[in-house]
Structure formats: structure tokens, C-alpha cells
Short mmCIF file of C-alpha atoms and ligand atoms in Angstrom, two decimals:
data_model
loop_
_atom_site.label_atom_id
_atom_site.label_comp_id
_atom_site.label_asym_id
_atom_site.label_seq_id
_atom_site.Cartn_x
_atom_site.Cartn_y
_atom_site.Cartn_z
CA UNK E 1 0.00 0.00 0.00
CA UNK E 2 2.18 2.84 -1.16
CA UNK E 3 0.34 5.58 0.70
CA UNK E 4 1.51 7.01 3.97
CA UNK E 5 -1.42 9.28 4.62
CA UNK E 6 -2.63 9.86 8.12
CA UNK E 7 -6.29 8.99 8.40
CA UNK E 8 -8.44 11.96 7.51
CA UNK E 9 -10.78 13.53 10.02
CA UNK E 10 -13.93 11.54 10.20
CA UNK E 11 -17.12 13.22 9.08
CA UNK E 12 -16.16 16.84 9.54
CA UNK E 13 -19.37 17.86 7.80
CA UNK E 14 -21.43 16.12 10.47
CA UNK E 15 -23.49 13.66 8.48
CA UNK E 16 -26.88 12.53 9.66
CA UNK E 17 -26.74 10.16 12.65
CA UNK E 18 -27.67 7.12 10.57
CA UNK E 19 -24.51 7.47 8.50
CA UNK E 20 -22.01 8.56 11.15
CA UNK E 21 -18.77 6.58 11.08
CA UNK E 22 -19.71 4.51 8.07
CA UNK E 23 -18.85 4.88 4.47
CA UNK E 24 -21.80 3.90 2.35
CA UNK E 25 -21.57 0.39 1.01
CA UNK E 26 -20.53 0.57 -2.65
CA UNK E 27 -23.70 -1.23 -3.69
CA UNK E 28 -25.79 1.48 -2.06
CA UNK E 29 -24.86 3.82 -4.85
CA UNK E 30 -24.05 1.43 -7.66
CA UNK E 31 -26.98 2.68 -9.64
CA UNK E 32 -26.41 2.94 -13.34
CA UNK E 33 -28.69 4.93 -15.55
CA UNK E 34 -29.19 6.40 -18.95
CA UNK E 35 -28.06 9.98 -18.85
CA UNK E 36 -29.86 12.44 -21.04
CA UNK E 37 -29.29 16.01 -20.02
CA UNK E 38 -32.59 17.57 -19.10
CA UNK E 39 -34.40 14.23 -18.95
CA UNK E 40 -36.10 13.68 -15.62
CA UNK E 41 -37.33 10.12 -15.81
CA UNK E 42 -36.99 8.02 -12.67
CA UNK E 43 -33.72 6.53 -13.86
CA UNK E 44 -31.83 9.77 -14.35
CA UNK E 45 -33.15 11.02 -11.01
CA UNK E 46 -31.51 8.04 -9.32
CA UNK E 47 -28.14 9.02 -10.79
CA UNK E 48 -28.55 12.56 -9.55
CA UNK E 49 -29.28 11.16 -6.10
CA UNK E 50 -26.14 9.01 -6.29
CA UNK E 51 -23.91 12.04 -6.80
CA UNK E 52 -26.13 14.21 -4.61
CA UNK E 53 -25.10 11.95 -1.71
CA UNK E 54 -21.45 12.86 -2.35
CA UNK E 55 -22.17 16.58 -2.58
CA UNK E 56 -24.24 16.48 0.60
CA UNK E 57 -21.63 14.69 2.70
CA UNK E 58 -18.28 15.14 0.96
CA UNK E 59 -16.41 14.33 4.17
CA UNK E 60 -17.66 10.76 4.01
CA UNK E 61 -16.00 10.27 0.66
CA UNK E 62 -12.84 12.37 0.79
CA UNK E 63 -12.24 12.85 4.52
CA UNK E 64 -12.72 16.61 4.74
CA UNK E 65 -13.62 19.73 2.78
CA UNK E 66 -10.52 21.52 4.02
CA UNK E 67 -7.09 21.68 2.46
CA UNK E 68 -6.54 17.99 3.06
CA UNK E 69 -9.72 16.95 1.26
CA UNK E 70 -8.92 19.32 -1.59
CA UNK E 71 -5.52 17.71 -2.10
CA UNK E 72 -7.12 14.29 -1.81
CA UNK E 73 -9.06 15.03 -5.02
CA UNK E 74 -5.77 15.18 -6.88
CA UNK E 75 -4.66 11.83 -5.44
CA UNK E 76 -7.93 10.28 -6.48
CA UNK E 77 -7.37 11.22 -10.13
CA UNK E 78 -3.63 10.46 -10.07
CA UNK E 79 -4.29 7.02 -8.52
CA UNK E 80 -6.32 6.07 -11.59
CA UNK E 81 -3.44 7.00 -13.86
CA UNK E 82 -1.00 5.11 -11.59
CA UNK E 83 -3.26 2.05 -11.84
CA UNK E 84 -2.88 2.29 -15.60
CA UNK E 85 0.91 2.46 -15.12
CA UNK E 86 0.80 -0.56 -12.79
CA UNK E 87 -1.09 -2.42 -15.50
CA UNK E 88 1.88 -1.66 -17.76
CA UNK E 89 0.33 0.77 -20.21
CA UNK E 90 1.35 4.23 -18.99
CA UNK E 91 4.85 5.61 -18.37
CA UNK E 92 4.30 9.34 -17.87
CA UNK E 93 1.82 11.27 -15.74
CA UNK E 94 1.72 15.07 -15.74
CA UNK E 95 -0.04 17.00 -12.97
CA UNK E 96 -0.59 20.66 -13.77
CA UNK E 97 -1.79 23.23 -11.26
CA UNK E 98 -3.84 25.74 -13.24
CA UNK E 99 -4.75 29.29 -12.28
CA UNK E 100 -8.28 29.79 -10.89
CA UNK E 101 -8.18 26.60 -8.78
CA UNK E 102 -7.85 24.04 -11.56
CA UNK E 103 -5.95 20.77 -11.74
CA UNK E 104 -5.10 18.85 -14.90
CA UNK E 105 -3.91 15.23 -14.83
CA UNK E 106 -2.57 13.84 -18.10
CA UNK E 107 -1.57 10.22 -18.67
CA UNK E 108 -0.38 8.32 -21.72
CA UNK E 109 -2.21 5.08 -20.91
CA UNK E 110 -4.80 3.31 -23.05
CA UNK E 111 -7.45 5.95 -22.36
CA UNK E 112 -10.65 5.31 -20.42
CA UNK E 113 -12.83 3.14 -22.70
CA UNK E 114 -15.37 5.10 -24.73
CA UNK E 115 -17.44 2.21 -26.09
CA UNK E 116 -21.01 1.93 -24.93
CA UNK E 117 -21.47 -0.26 -21.91
CA UNK E 118 -23.43 -3.23 -23.31
CA UNK E 119 -26.10 -3.13 -20.60
CA UNK E 120 -26.20 0.53 -19.71
CA UNK E 121 -25.99 1.92 -23.25
CA UNK E 122 -23.79 4.82 -22.31
CA UNK E 123 -20.04 5.18 -22.87
CA UNK E 124 -17.86 3.53 -20.21
CA UNK E 125 -16.05 6.83 -19.62
CA UNK E 126 -19.37 8.52 -18.80
CA UNK E 127 -20.15 5.69 -16.38
CA UNK E 128 -16.75 6.04 -14.73
CA UNK E 129 -17.43 9.72 -14.12
CA UNK E 130 -21.07 9.61 -13.07
CA UNK E 131 -21.46 6.38 -11.11
CA UNK E 132 -19.92 5.81 -7.72
CA UNK E 133 -17.47 2.93 -7.75
CA UNK E 134 -17.59 2.40 -11.48
CA UNK E 135 -14.12 3.95 -11.61
CA UNK E 136 -10.90 2.39 -12.83
CA UNK E 137 -11.72 -1.24 -12.23
CA UNK E 138 -14.80 -2.01 -14.27
CA UNK E 139 -14.90 -5.33 -12.44
CA UNK E 140 -12.14 -6.91 -14.50
CA UNK E 141 -9.94 -7.63 -11.49
CA UNK E 142 -6.90 -6.84 -13.58
CA UNK E 143 -5.57 -3.94 -11.55
CA UNK E 144 -3.35 -3.82 -8.55
CA UNK E 145 -4.30 -1.29 -5.94
CA UNK E 146 -2.06 1.75 -5.86
CA UNK E 147 -3.08 3.40 -2.64
CA UNK E 148 -4.60 3.66 0.79
CA UNK E 149 -7.73 5.78 0.69
CA UNK E 150 -8.01 4.64 -2.88
CA UNK E 151 -11.29 3.49 -4.25
CA UNK E 152 -13.89 6.22 -4.06
CA UNK E 153 -13.06 7.00 -7.65
CA UNK E 154 -13.09 9.86 -10.05
CA UNK E 155 -16.90 10.21 -9.96
CA UNK E 156 -16.47 11.64 -6.45
CA UNK E 157 -14.06 14.26 -7.80
CA UNK E 158 -16.60 14.98 -10.54
CA UNK E 159 -19.47 15.38 -8.06
CA UNK E 160 -17.43 17.94 -6.10
CA UNK E 161 -16.14 19.91 -9.08
CA UNK E 162 -17.88 23.03 -10.38
CA UNK E 163 -16.56 21.87 -13.73
CA UNK E 164 -14.69 18.79 -14.97
CA UNK E 165 -13.59 17.98 -18.50
CA UNK E 166 -12.38 14.55 -19.57
CA UNK E 167 -10.46 14.07 -22.78
CA UNK E 168 -9.65 10.60 -24.07
CA UNK E 169 -7.53 9.57 -27.02
CA UNK E 170 -8.50 6.07 -27.96
CA UNK E 171 -9.94 3.94 -30.77
CA UNK E 172 -8.54 6.26 -33.43
CA UNK E 173 -10.06 9.53 -32.16
CA UNK E 174 -9.96 12.21 -29.54
CA UNK E 175 -13.10 12.30 -27.38
CA UNK E 176 -14.34 14.76 -24.80
CA UNK E 177 -17.15 15.31 -22.32
CA UNK E 178 -17.70 18.00 -19.71
CA UNK E 179 -19.62 18.03 -16.45
CA UNK E 180 -20.89 20.53 -13.88
CA UNK E 181 -21.07 19.23 -10.30
CA UNK E 182 -20.99 15.73 -11.77
CA UNK E 183 -23.81 16.15 -14.24
CA UNK E 184 -22.98 15.88 -17.93
CA UNK E 185 -23.22 19.18 -19.83
CA UNK E 186 -23.87 17.04 -22.91
CA UNK E 187 -23.02 13.64 -24.38
CA UNK E 188 -19.50 12.34 -25.07
CA UNK E 189 -18.25 14.08 -28.23
CA UNK E 190 -16.03 12.46 -30.84
CA UNK E 191 -13.46 14.95 -32.13
CA UNK E 192 -10.71 14.67 -34.75
CA UNK E 193 -8.87 11.42 -35.54
CA UNK E 194 -5.83 10.67 -33.38
CA UNK E 195 -3.45 7.75 -33.33
CA UNK E 196 -2.37 8.52 -29.77
CA UNK E 197 -3.83 7.13 -26.57
CA UNK E 198 -4.28 8.61 -23.12
CA UNK E 199 -6.57 10.35 -20.68
CA UNK E 200 -6.65 13.97 -19.51
CA UNK E 201 -8.88 15.03 -16.61
CA UNK E 202 -9.21 18.75 -15.84
CA UNK E 203 -11.24 19.78 -12.82
CA UNK E 204 -12.11 22.81 -10.72
CA UNK E 205 -13.10 21.87 -7.17
CA UNK E 206 -16.26 23.75 -6.20
CA UNK E 207 -15.51 26.77 -4.01
CA UNK E 208 -19.03 26.36 -2.60
CA UNK E 209 -18.01 22.95 -1.21
CA UNK E 210 -14.34 23.43 -0.29
CA UNK E 211 -13.03 25.87 2.29
CA UNK E 212 -10.19 26.67 -0.08
CA UNK E 213 -9.32 25.83 -3.68
CA UNK E 214 -5.73 26.99 -3.33
CA UNK E 215 -3.42 24.01 -3.90
CA UNK E 216 -0.03 23.78 -2.24
CA UNK E 217 2.75 22.95 -4.68
CA UNK E 218 4.86 21.52 -1.87
CA UNK E 219 2.08 19.24 -0.59
CA UNK E 220 1.35 17.90 -4.05
CA UNK E 221 5.03 17.58 -4.96
CA UNK E 222 5.79 15.60 -1.77
CA UNK E 223 2.91 13.24 -2.45
CA UNK E 224 3.88 12.77 -6.09
CA UNK E 225 7.53 12.18 -5.21
CA UNK E 226 6.39 9.37 -2.92
CA UNK E 227 4.23 7.96 -5.72
CA UNK E 228 7.28 7.99 -8.04
CA UNK E 229 9.51 6.27 -5.45
CA UNK E 230 6.92 3.54 -5.06
CA UNK E 231 6.41 3.01 -8.79
CA UNK E 232 9.92 2.64 -10.16
CA UNK E 233 10.39 3.79 -13.73
CA UNK E 234 7.18 5.85 -13.71
CA UNK E 235 7.79 9.46 -14.71
CA UNK E 236 5.67 11.92 -12.75
CA UNK E 237 5.84 15.59 -13.67
CA UNK E 238 4.35 18.42 -11.62
CA UNK E 239 3.89 21.81 -13.27
CA UNK E 240 2.58 24.94 -11.57
CA UNK E 241 1.16 27.38 -14.08
CA UNK E 242 0.58 29.93 -11.33
CA UNK E 243 4.27 30.66 -11.03
CA UNK E 244 6.02 28.55 -13.65
CA UNK E 245 7.56 25.98 -11.34
CA UNK E 246 7.97 22.34 -12.28
CA UNK E 247 9.67 19.17 -11.16
CA UNK E 248 10.10 15.70 -12.64
CA UNK E 249 10.20 12.62 -10.42
CA UNK E 250 11.59 9.42 -11.92
CA UNK E 251 13.28 6.81 -9.75
CA UNK E 252 14.69 3.76 -11.49
CA UNK E 253 15.73 2.36 -8.09
CA UNK E 254 12.25 2.56 -6.54
CA UNK E 255 12.17 1.94 -2.78
CA UNK E 256 15.98 1.64 -2.64
CA UNK E 257 16.17 5.31 -3.53
CA UNK E 258 13.18 6.01 -1.27
CA UNK E 259 14.85 4.62 1.85
CA UNK E 260 18.06 6.52 1.09
CA UNK E 261 15.96 9.68 0.80
CA UNK E 262 14.17 8.95 4.09
CA UNK E 263 17.50 8.32 5.84
CA UNK E 264 19.46 11.15 4.29
CA UNK E 265 19.94 12.92 7.63
CA UNK E 266 20.26 9.73 9.70
CA UNK E 267 22.96 7.18 10.38
CA UNK E 268 21.84 3.97 8.69
CA UNK E 269 22.10 0.55 10.36
CA UNK E 270 23.46 -0.92 7.13
CA UNK E 271 25.85 1.20 5.10
CA UNK E 272 24.48 -0.44 1.95
CA UNK E 273 20.76 -0.81 1.36
CA UNK E 274 19.61 -4.43 1.62
CA UNK E 275 16.94 -5.26 -0.91
CA UNK E 276 14.90 -8.32 -1.66
CA UNK E 277 11.71 -9.05 -3.49
CA UNK E 278 9.33 -11.92 -4.10
CA UNK E 279 6.15 -12.75 -5.94
CA UNK E 280 3.54 -15.40 -5.34
CA UNK E 281 -0.16 -15.76 -6.17
CA UNK E 282 -0.16 -12.39 -7.89
CA UNK E 283 1.20 -10.59 -4.83
CA UNK E 284 4.49 -8.76 -5.19
CA UNK E 285 6.54 -7.70 -2.19
CA UNK E 286 9.63 -5.49 -2.14
CA UNK E 287 11.67 -4.89 1.01
CA UNK E 288 14.50 -2.38 1.49
CA UNK E 289 16.53 -2.12 4.69
CA UNK E 290 19.11 0.59 5.40
C1 0RA C 1 -10.49 0.48 -17.60
C2 0RA C 1 -10.11 -0.19 -18.73
C3 0RA C 1 -9.11 0.34 -19.54
C4 0RA C 1 -8.52 1.54 -19.20
C5 0RA C 1 -8.90 2.21 -18.06
C6 0RA C 1 -9.88 1.69 -17.27
C7 0RA C 1 -8.24 3.48 -17.74
C8 0RA C 1 -8.71 4.30 -16.71
C9 0RA C 1 -8.06 5.48 -16.45
C10 0RA C 1 -8.23 6.51 -15.55
C11 0RA C 1 -7.24 7.46 -15.81
N1 0RA C 1 -6.48 7.04 -16.81
C12 0RA C 1 -6.95 5.84 -17.23
N2 0RA C 1 -6.50 5.07 -18.22
C13 0RA C 1 -7.13 3.90 -18.46
C14 0RA C 1 -8.63 -0.27 -20.80
C15 0RA C 1 -9.21 -1.54 -21.20
C16 0RA C 1 -8.60 -1.98 -22.53
O1 0RA C 1 -8.05 -1.19 -23.27
O2 0RA C 1 -8.69 -3.18 -22.81
#
């Protein structure tokens, strides 16, 4: 579990007594519907309720609506891209801090699938962004888990964003869809042909929900550095468009370099880092001692 987060404050928004201290069971919100903007049949109303739950009690999904919760949104989106890297399809992730409280996360993975879900009849990418827990996994069991609080998914980020735009390059085209507080502004659009693949998510956390939308470069950079240490060979770039700062994290040595970094001002027990690794039943373990 390559996260070292402290547990977030529990329920800072004071949810109703019936939900205190419990995250909703995934199935409670696993409602999938046909989304037609402006259509108010019973099915689309259920979807709105699904994301309404997130907007009503954000703390239950992201820990808090303070600075910590705000930064957690970025992790949620980056974790999806890291999952794609763990699956072996993505080698670079760029995280851009935009002016006006925006964040853009770009990966060069396969792109979130755009084909219609056979049962639900809407594109898989739309499902991923509008249905709780229909995020990166799609039930294929093919992904390793990249992080601790991981799992609430990008639909939670969408629900809490005044605006979110997803751009996918896949299946020979560029595709895009935009959302306001989690609701599609319109259907997924097919744009010009493209031979590239990848996913870009751009979001603006709602200032009506979050106490602040001012991201800390240092907080994000520290978190992304850790992500890079724990995913050797993965290139993670942070760019701050507010003041033209940037940094690239790429550690070929993985946790060997991580432990040296952690111990840089300490006297190690072993002058050389001891490292061993093993794999069985699909579980990989790496150990570094210094
Ligand atoms: C499910 C299936 C496939 C890709 C992804 C999810 C995916 C999700 C995210 C989220 C951010 N970046 C992403 N990149 C990929 C691909 C399935 C296939 O191609 O067979």
C-alpha cells in the first residue's frame, strides 16, 4: 500500500446520525442509468441522487472539505493514472496546477474506454465519471491497488467539481465530455482522428463545497515524489502554471532510492541498502533495509 497518509478527520461535515462513522456500502450507490441532459425520468433522477449523496456529505467520501480533502481530489485522479501504469500501459503522468483553482492530470495510458457499456448503453467513460465505484476497475480484477484511501473514484471528484472535463484519445479519435457538479453538460463528443492514446482530466473543485481551492505545490510535490519512489520507472511531472515551477520525479531504483531519501539525515544501520523481493499468487513484495 504505497500511501503514507494519516487517516483523515472523520465526518467533519457532520453527516446525519444514521450514516455517522460509516462509508456507504458501494452497492448502495451502484446505480447505473441512462443519462440524457434535461431528462427527468426516474432513472436519471436516481443518478442525480447518487452524486447528490457525495455533494451532501463530501467528508464521508474524501475525509474533509478543508485543504486535506482538496488535495485528496488530486490523489484520487492520479491514482487512476497510476493504476494504468501498474497495469503496464502508462509511463508518464503530468499533474498541472492551473490558475483559478484548476488541476489537470494527463496520462499516456490506453485511455478510459469510450465504447457503450453493453447493458447501460452509455459510454464507459461517462459511467466512470457519473457512477460511484464504477471507476478504474470495471470489475475486471486486472488492476493492482495503488493506494490507501483509494477506491472512491473519479466520480467523487466529478461530483465535487464546479466543472470537470475529460479528454480521451482512444480507438482512433480524440473524445471529450464536460460536467458541472458531476452532471454531464452534454453527451461524449467524438473529435478529430488521433493515433495517440491517453486520458486527460481537468477539474475545478467547487468553491461552494471546499473551504479553499488553493493548492499547495509543496504538498502535491511531496505526495507525487512518494508515488514515483513507489512506482519505479514511472515518470511523474508536476507543473505549476501559477508561477512557472515544475519538477520531474523518476526513480529507477524505486524503494531503494526512497529509503536513502528517508534516511538522508540519519545514520543507517546498514551502510548499503539491503533489498529483496518476491512474488507469489499475484502478490508482489519489495523490502529495502538501510
Ligand atoms: C479500464 C479499462 C481500460 C482503461 C482504463 C480503465 C483506464 C482508466 C483510467 C483513468 C485514468 N487514466 C486511465 N487510463 C485507463 C482499458 C481496457 C482496454 O483497453 O482493454
